[in-house]
mmCIF file of C-alpha atoms and ligand atoms in Angstrom:
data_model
loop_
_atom_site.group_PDB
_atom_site.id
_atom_site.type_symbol
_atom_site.label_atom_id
_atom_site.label_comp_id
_atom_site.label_asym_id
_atom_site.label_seq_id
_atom_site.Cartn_x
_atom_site.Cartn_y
_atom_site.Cartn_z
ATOM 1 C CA UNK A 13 3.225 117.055 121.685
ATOM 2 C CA UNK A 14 4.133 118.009 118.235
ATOM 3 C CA UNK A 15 2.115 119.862 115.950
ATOM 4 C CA UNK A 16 1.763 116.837 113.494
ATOM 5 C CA UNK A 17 1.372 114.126 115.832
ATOM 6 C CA UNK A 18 -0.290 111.940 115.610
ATOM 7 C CA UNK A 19 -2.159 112.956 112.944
ATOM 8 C CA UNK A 20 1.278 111.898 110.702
ATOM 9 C CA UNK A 21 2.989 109.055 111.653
ATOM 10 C CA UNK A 22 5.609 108.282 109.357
ATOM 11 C CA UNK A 23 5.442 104.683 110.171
ATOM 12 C CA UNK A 24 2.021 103.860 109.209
ATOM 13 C CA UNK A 25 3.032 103.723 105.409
ATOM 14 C CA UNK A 26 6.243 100.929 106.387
ATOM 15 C CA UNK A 27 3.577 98.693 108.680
ATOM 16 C CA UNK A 28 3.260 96.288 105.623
ATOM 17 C CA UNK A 29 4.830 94.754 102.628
ATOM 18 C CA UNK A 30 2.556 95.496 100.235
ATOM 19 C CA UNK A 31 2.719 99.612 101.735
ATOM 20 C CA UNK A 32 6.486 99.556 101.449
ATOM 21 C CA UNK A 33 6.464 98.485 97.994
ATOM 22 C CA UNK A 34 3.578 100.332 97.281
ATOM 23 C CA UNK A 35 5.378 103.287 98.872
ATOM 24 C CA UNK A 36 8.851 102.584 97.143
ATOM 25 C CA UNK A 37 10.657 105.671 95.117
ATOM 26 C CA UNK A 38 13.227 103.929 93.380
ATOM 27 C CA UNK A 39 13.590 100.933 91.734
ATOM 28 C CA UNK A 40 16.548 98.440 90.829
ATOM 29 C CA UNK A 41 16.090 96.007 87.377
ATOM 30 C CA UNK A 42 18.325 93.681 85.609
ATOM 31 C CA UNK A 43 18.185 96.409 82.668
ATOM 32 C CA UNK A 44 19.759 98.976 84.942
ATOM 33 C CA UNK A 45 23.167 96.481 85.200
ATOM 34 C CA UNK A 46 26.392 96.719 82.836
ATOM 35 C CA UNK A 47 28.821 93.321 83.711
ATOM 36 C CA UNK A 48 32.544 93.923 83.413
ATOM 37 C CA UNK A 49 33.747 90.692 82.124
ATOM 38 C CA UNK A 50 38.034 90.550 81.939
ATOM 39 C CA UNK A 51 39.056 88.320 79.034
ATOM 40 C CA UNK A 52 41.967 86.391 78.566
ATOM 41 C CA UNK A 53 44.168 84.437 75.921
ATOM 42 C CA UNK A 54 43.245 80.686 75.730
ATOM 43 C CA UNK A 55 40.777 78.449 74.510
ATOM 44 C CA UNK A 56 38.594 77.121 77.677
ATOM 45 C CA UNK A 57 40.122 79.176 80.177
ATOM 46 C CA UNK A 58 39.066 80.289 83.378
ATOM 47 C CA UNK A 59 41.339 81.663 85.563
ATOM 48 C CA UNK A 60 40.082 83.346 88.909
ATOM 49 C CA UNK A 61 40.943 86.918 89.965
ATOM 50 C CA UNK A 62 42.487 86.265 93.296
ATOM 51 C CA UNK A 63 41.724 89.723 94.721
ATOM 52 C CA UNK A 64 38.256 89.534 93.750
ATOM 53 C CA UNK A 65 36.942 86.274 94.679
ATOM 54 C CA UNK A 66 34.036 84.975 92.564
ATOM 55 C CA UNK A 67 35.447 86.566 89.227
ATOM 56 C CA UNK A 68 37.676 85.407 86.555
ATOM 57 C CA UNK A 69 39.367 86.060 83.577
ATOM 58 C CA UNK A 70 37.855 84.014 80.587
ATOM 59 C CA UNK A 71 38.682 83.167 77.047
ATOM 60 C CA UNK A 72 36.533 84.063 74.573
ATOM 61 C CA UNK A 73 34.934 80.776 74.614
ATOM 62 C CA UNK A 74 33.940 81.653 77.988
ATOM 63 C CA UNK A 75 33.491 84.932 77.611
ATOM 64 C CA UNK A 76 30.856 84.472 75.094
ATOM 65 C CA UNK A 77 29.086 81.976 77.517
ATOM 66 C CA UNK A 78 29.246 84.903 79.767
ATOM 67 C CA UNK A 79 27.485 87.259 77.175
ATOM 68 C CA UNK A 80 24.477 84.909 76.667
ATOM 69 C CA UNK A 81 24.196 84.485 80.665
ATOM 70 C CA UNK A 82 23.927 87.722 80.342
ATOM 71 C CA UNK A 83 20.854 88.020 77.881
ATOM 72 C CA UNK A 84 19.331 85.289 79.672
ATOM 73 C CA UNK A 85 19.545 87.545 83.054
ATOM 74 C CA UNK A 86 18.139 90.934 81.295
ATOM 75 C CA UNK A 87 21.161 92.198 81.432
ATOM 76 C CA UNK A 88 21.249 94.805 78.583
ATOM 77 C CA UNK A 89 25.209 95.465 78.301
ATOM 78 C CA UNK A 90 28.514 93.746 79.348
ATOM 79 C CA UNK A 91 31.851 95.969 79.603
ATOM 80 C CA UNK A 92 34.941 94.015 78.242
ATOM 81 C CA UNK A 93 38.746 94.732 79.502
ATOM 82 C CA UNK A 94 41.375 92.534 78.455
ATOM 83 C CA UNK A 95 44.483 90.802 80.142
ATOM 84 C CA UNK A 96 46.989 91.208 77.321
ATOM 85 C CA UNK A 97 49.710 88.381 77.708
ATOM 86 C CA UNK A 98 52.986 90.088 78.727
ATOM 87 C CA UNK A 99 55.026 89.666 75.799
ATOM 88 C CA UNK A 100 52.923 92.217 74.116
ATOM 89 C CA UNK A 101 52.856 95.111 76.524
ATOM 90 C CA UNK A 102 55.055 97.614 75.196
ATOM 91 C CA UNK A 103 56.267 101.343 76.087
ATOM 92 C CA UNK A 104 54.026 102.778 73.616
ATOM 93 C CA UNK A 105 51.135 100.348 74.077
ATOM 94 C CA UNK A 106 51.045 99.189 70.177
ATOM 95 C CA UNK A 107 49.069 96.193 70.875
ATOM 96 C CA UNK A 108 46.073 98.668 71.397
ATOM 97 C CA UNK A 109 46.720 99.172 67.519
ATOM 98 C CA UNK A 110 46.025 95.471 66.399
ATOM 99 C CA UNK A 111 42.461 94.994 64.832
ATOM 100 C CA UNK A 112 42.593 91.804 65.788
ATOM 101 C CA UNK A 113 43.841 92.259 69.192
ATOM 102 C CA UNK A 114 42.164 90.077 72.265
ATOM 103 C CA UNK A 115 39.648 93.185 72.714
ATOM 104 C CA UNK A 116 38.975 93.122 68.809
ATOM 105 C CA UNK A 117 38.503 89.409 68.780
ATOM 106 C CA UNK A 118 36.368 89.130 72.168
ATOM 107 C CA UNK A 119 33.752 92.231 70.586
ATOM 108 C CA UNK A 120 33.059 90.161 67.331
ATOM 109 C CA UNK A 121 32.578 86.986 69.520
ATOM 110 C CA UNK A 122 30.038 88.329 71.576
ATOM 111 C CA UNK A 123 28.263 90.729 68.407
ATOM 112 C CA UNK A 124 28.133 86.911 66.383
ATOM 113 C CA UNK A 125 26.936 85.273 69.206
ATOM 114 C CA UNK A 126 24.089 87.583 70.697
ATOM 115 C CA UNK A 127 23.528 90.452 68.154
ATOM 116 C CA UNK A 128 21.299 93.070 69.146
ATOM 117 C CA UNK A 129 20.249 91.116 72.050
ATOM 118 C CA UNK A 130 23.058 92.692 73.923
ATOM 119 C CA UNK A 131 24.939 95.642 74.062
ATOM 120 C CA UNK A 132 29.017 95.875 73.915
ATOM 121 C CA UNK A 133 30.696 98.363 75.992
ATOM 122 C CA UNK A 134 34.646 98.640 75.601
ATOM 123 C CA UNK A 135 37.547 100.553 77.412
ATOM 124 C CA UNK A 136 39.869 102.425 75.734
ATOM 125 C CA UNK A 137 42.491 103.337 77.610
ATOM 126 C CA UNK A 138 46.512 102.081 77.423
ATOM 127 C CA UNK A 139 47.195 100.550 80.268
ATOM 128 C CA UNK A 140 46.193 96.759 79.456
ATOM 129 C CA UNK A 141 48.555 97.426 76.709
ATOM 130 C CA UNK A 142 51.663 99.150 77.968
ATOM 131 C CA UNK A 143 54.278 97.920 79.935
ATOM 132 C CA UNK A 144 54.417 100.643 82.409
ATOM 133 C CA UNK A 145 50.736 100.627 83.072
ATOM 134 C CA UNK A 146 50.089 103.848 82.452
ATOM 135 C CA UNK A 147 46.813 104.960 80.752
ATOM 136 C CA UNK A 148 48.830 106.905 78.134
ATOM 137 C CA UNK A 149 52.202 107.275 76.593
ATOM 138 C CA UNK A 150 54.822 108.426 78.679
ATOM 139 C CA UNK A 151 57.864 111.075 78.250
ATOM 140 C CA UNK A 152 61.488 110.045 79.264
ATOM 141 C CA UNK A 153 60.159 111.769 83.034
ATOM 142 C CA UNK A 154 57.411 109.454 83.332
ATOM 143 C CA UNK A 155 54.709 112.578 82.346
ATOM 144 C CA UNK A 156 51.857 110.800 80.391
ATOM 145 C CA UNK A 157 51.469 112.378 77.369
ATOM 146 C CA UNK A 158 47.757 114.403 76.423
ATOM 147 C CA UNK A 159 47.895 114.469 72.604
ATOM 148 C CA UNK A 160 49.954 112.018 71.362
ATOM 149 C CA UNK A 161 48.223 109.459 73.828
ATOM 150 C CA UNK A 162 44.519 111.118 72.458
ATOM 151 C CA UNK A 163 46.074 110.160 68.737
ATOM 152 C CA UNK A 164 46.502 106.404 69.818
ATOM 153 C CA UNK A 165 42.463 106.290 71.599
ATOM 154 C CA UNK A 166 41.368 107.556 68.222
ATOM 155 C CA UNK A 167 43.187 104.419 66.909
ATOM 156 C CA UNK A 168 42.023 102.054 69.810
ATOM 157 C CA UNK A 169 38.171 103.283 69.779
ATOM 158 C CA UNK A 170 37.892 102.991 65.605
ATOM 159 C CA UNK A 171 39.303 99.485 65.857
ATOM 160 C CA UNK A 172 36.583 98.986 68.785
ATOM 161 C CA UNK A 173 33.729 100.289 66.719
ATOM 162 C CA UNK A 174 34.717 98.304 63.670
ATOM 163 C CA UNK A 175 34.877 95.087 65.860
ATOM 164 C CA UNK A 176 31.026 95.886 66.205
ATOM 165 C CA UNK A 177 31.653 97.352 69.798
ATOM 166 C CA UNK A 178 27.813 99.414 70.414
ATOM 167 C CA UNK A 179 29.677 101.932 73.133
ATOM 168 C CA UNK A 180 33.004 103.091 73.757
ATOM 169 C CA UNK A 181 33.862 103.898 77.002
ATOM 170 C CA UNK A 182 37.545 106.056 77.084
ATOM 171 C CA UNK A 183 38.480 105.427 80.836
ATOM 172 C CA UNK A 184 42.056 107.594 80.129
ATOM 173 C CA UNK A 185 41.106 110.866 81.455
ATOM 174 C CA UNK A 186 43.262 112.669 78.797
ATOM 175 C CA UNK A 187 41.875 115.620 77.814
ATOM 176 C CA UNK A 188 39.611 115.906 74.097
ATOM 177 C CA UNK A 189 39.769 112.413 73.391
ATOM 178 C CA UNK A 190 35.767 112.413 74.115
ATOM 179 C CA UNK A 191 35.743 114.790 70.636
ATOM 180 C CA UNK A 192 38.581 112.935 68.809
ATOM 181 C CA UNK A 193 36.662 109.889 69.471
ATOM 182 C CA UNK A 194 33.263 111.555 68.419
ATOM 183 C CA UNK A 195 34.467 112.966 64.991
ATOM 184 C CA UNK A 196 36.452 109.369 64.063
ATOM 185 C CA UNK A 197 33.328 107.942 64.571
ATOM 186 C CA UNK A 198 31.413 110.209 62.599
ATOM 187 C CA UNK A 199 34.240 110.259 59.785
ATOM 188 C CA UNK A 200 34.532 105.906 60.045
ATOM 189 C CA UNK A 201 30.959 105.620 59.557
ATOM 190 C CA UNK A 202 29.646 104.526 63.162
ATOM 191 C CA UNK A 203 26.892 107.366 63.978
ATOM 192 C CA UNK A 204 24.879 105.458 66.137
ATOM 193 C CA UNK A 205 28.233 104.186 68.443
ATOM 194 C CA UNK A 206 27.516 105.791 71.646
ATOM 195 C CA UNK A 207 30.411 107.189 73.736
ATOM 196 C CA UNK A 208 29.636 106.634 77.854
ATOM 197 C CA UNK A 209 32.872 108.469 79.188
ATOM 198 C CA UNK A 210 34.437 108.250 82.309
ATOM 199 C CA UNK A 211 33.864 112.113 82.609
ATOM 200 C CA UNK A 212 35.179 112.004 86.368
ATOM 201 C CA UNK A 213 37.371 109.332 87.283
ATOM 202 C CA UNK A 214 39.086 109.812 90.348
ATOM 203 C CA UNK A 215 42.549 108.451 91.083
ATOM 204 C CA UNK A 216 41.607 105.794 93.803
ATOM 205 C CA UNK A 217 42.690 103.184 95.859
ATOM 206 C CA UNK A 218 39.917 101.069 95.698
ATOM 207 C CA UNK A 219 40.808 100.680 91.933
ATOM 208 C CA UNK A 220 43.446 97.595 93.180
ATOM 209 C CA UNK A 221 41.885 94.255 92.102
ATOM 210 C CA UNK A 222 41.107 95.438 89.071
ATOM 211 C CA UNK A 223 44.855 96.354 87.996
ATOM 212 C CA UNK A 224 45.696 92.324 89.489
ATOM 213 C CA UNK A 225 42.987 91.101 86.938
ATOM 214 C CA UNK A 226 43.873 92.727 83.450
ATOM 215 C CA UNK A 227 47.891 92.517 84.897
ATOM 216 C CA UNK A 228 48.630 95.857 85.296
ATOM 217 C CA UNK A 229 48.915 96.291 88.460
ATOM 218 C CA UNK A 230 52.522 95.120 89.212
ATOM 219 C CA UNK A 231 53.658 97.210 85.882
ATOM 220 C CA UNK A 232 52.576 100.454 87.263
ATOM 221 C CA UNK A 233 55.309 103.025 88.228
ATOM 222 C CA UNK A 234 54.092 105.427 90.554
ATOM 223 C CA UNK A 235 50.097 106.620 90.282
ATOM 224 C CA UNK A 236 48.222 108.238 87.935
ATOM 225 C CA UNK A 237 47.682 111.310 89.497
ATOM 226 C CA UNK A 238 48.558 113.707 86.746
ATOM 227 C CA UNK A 239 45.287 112.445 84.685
ATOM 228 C CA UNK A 240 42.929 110.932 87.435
ATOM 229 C CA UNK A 241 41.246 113.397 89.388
ATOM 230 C CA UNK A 242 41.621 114.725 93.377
ATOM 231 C CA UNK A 243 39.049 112.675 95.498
ATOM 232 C CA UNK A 244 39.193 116.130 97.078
ATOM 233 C CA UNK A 245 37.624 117.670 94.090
ATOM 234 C CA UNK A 246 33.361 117.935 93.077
ATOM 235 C CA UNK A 247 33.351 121.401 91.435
ATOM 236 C CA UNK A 248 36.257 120.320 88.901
ATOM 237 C CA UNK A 249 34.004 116.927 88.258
ATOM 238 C CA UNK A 250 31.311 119.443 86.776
ATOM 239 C CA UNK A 251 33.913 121.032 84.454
ATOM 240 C CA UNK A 252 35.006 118.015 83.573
ATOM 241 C CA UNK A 253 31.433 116.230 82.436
ATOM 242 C CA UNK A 254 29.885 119.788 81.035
ATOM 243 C CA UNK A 255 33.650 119.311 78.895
ATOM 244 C CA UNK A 256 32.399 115.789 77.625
ATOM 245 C CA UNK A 257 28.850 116.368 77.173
ATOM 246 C CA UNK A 258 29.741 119.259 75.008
ATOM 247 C CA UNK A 259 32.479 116.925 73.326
ATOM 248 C CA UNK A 260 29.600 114.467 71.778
ATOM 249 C CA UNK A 261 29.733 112.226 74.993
ATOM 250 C CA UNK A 262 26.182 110.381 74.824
ATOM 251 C CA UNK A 263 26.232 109.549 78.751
ATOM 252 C CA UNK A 264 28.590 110.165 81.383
ATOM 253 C CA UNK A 265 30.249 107.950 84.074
ATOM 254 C CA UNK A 266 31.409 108.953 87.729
ATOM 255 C CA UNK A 267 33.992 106.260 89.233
ATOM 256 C CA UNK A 268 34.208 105.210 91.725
ATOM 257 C CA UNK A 269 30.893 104.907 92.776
ATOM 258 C CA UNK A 270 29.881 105.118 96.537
ATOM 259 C CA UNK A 271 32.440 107.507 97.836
ATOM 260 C CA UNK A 272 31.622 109.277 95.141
ATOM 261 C CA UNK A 273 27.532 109.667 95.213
ATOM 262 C CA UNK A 274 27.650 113.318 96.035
ATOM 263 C CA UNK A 275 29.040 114.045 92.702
ATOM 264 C CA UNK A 276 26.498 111.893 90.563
ATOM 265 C CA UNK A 277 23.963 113.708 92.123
ATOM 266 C CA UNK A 278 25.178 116.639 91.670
ATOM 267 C CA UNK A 279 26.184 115.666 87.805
ATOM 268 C CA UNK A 280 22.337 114.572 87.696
ATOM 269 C CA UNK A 281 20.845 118.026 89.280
ATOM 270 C CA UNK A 282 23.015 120.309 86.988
ATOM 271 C CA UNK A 283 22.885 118.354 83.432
ATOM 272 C CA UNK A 284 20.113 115.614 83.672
ATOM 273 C CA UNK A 285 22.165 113.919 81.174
ATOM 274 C CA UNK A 286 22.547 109.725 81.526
ATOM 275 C CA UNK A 287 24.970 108.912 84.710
ATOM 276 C CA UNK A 288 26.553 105.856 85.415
ATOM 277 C CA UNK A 289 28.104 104.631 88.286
ATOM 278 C CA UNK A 290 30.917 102.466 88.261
ATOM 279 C CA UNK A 291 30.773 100.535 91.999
ATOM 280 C CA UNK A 292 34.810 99.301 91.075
ATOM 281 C CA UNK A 293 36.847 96.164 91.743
ATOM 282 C CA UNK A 294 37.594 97.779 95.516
ATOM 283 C CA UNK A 295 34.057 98.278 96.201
ATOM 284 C CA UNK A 296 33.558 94.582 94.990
ATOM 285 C CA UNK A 297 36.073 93.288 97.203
ATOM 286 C CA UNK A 298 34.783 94.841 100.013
ATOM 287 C CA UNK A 299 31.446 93.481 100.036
ATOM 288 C CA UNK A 300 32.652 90.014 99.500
ATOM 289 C CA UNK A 301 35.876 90.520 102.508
ATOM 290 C CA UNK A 302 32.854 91.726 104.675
ATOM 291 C CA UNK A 303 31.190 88.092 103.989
ATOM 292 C CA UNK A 304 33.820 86.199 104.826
ATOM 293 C CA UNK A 305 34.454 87.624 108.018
ATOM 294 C CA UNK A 306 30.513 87.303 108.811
ATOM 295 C CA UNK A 307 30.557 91.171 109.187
ATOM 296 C CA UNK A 308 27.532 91.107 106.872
ATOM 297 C CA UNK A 309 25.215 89.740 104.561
ATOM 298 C CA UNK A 310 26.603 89.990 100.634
ATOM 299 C CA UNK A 311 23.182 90.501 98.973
ATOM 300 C CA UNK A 312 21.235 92.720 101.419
ATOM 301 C CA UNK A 313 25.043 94.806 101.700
ATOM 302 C CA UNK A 314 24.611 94.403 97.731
ATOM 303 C CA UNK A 315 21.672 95.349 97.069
ATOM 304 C CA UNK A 316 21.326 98.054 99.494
ATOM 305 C CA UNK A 317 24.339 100.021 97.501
ATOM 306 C CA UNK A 318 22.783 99.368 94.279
ATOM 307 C CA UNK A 319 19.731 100.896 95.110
ATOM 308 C CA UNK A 320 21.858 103.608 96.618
ATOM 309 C CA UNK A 321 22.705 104.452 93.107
ATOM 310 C CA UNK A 322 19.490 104.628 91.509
ATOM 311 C CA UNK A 323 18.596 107.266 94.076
ATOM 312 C CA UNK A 324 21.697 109.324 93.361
ATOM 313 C CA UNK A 325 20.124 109.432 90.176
ATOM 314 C CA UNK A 326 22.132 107.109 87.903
ATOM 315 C CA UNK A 327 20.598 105.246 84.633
ATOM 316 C CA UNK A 328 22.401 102.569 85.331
ATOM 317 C CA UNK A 329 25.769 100.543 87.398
ATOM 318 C CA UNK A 330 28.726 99.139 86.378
ATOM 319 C CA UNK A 331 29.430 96.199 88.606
ATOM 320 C CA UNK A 332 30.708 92.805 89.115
ATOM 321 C CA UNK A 333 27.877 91.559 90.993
ATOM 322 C CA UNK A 334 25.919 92.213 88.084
ATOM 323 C CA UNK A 335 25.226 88.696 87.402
ATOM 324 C CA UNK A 336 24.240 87.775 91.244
ATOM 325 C CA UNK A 337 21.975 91.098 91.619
ATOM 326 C CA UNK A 338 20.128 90.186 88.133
ATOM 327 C CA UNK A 339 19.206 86.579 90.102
ATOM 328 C CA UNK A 340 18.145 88.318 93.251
ATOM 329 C CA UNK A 341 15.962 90.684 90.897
ATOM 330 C CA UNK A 342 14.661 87.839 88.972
ATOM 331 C CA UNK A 343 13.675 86.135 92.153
HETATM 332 N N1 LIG B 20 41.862 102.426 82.286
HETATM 333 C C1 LIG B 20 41.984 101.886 83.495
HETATM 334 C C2 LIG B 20 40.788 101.430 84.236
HETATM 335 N N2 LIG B 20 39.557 101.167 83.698
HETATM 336 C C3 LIG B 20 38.735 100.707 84.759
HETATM 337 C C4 LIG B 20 39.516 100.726 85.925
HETATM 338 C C5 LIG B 20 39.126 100.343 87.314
HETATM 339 C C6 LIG B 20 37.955 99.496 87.486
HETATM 340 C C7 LIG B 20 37.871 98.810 88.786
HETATM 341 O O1 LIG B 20 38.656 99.036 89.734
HETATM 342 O O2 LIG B 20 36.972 97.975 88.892
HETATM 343 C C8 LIG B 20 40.782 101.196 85.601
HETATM 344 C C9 LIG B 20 41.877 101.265 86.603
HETATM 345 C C10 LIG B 20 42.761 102.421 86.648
HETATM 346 O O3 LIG B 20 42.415 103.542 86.279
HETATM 347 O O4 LIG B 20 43.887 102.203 87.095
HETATM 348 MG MG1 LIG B 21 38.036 115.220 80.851
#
């Protein structure tokens, strides 16, 4: 017999509902949710992601629908990425220059319609923008560029914040753009604009549906590598967060999120600075393929990674079940 039983038995605190929630370390809210919403040209548009079955891409009409579903749900922040029509993809991304680009036009939609009632998060990055669908600009060998890609986020994000966006969220991976984008904002005006930073992005595969939706994904030549980091890698993800913290990054993201929950613990242990997790369009499409078949049930499979998060120590998710986990936590 061991030494501690039975005077402990682990079980007698799971025998009931009221002990397991009684008992419960971590908890899951709508507030802990950030909804990437994909918007697209149009007026009354919806037009479903194939690869990830359940979202579409909306026009801003819809999109702002979206937003106040949103604030109806307690969701606190929805993450906007647009599907720039084709004709304006470009080598050197210029689109990402126009103030009143779809991204411009979709942030002061959403600010008119719900205010401070909801926060805006937007990407910058190139590749909605560039006909190669690279995150940057490219040399004549296909090398995306660090600095003279950094000069064109400065560009993108300042646009983004004048738009009314409340955090910019670079998703590039070039190197410094966190403190370009830190001392534009300071310079332009927008102090209280947070920057959430994709600190360490990895270069995935489960990052597919998500490169279908904004229209990328056929564009791109080759990976990406040279900028994204080695899923081999956790060490180098603590460089490269301690890097944006120090930068004036106001929280930092790790993507993607469940291979990945090794490093946003360890980000948590070593900086205790806000983490996000961003559970991507792979992830998504995984859970919903694993429905279909009948190989599982969507919200307990769901739910279970959610919570998963929250004990890895993130603040918060980025996710497209956003809107159905808000319902399940609203009961
Ligand atoms: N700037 C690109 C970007 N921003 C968010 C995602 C992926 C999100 C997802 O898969 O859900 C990507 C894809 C990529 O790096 O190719
Ligand atoms: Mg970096």
């Amino acid at each position: 017999m061991s030494a501690s039983y039975p005077n402990i038995r682990m079980r007698r605190t799971r025998a009931s509902r009221w002990s397991r929630d009684l008992h419960r370390e971590t908890v899951m809210t709508p507030s802990d949710l950030i909804w990437p919403l994909f918007v697209t040209e149009g007026q009354g548009v919806e037009d479903p992601v194939k690869t990830l079955p359940g979202v579409s891409r909306w026009s801003i009409d819809g999109i702002v629908a979206r937003a106040k579903e949103a604030v109806e749900l307690g969701i606190p922040v929805v993450a906007l990425f647009p599907n720039t029509p084709a004709d304006k993809r470009s080598d050197d991304g210029a689109e990402a220059h126009d103030p009143d680009n779809l991204m411009c036009r979709a942030i002061r939609a959403i600010k008119q319609a719900c205010g401070n009632d909801l926060g805006v998060l937007t990407d910058v990055a190139l590749d909605p923008y560039t006909s190669h669908g690279q995150d940057g600009l490219v040399d004549d060998s296909d090398y995306v560029l660090n600095d003279e890609t950094v000069a064109v986020l400065v560009d993108q994000a300042t646009n983004q914040a004048e738009a009314g966006a409340d955090i910019i969220a670079p998703s590039d991976m070039m190197d410094g753009r966190v403190h370009a984008i830190r001392m534009a904002l300071e310079m332009g005006g927008h102090r209280n604009v947070q920057i959430m930073s994709y600190a360490a992005k990895y270069a995935s595969a489960f990052y597919g549906p998500f490169r279908d939706a904004v229209g990328s994904g056929g564009l791109l030549k080759g990976d990406k590598k040279s900028y994204q980091m080695d899923p081999a890698n956790g060490d180098e993800a603590l460089r490269e967060v301690e890097l944006d913290i120090a930068e004036g990054a106001d929280s930092v993201m790790v993507k993607p999120g469940l291979a990945y929950l090794d490093i946003i613990y360890r980000v948590k242990q070593r900086f205790g600075v806000p983490v996000f997790a961003y559970q991507v369009s792979g992830e998504y499409a995984m859970i919903e393929a694993a429905q279909s078949v009948g190989a599982g049930d969507r919200d307990a499979l769901l739910m279970e990674k959610l919570i998963a998060f929250k004990r890895a120590g993130c603040s918060g998710v980025l996710t497209y079940h956003a809107p159905v986990a808000a319902r399940l936590l609203n009961g």
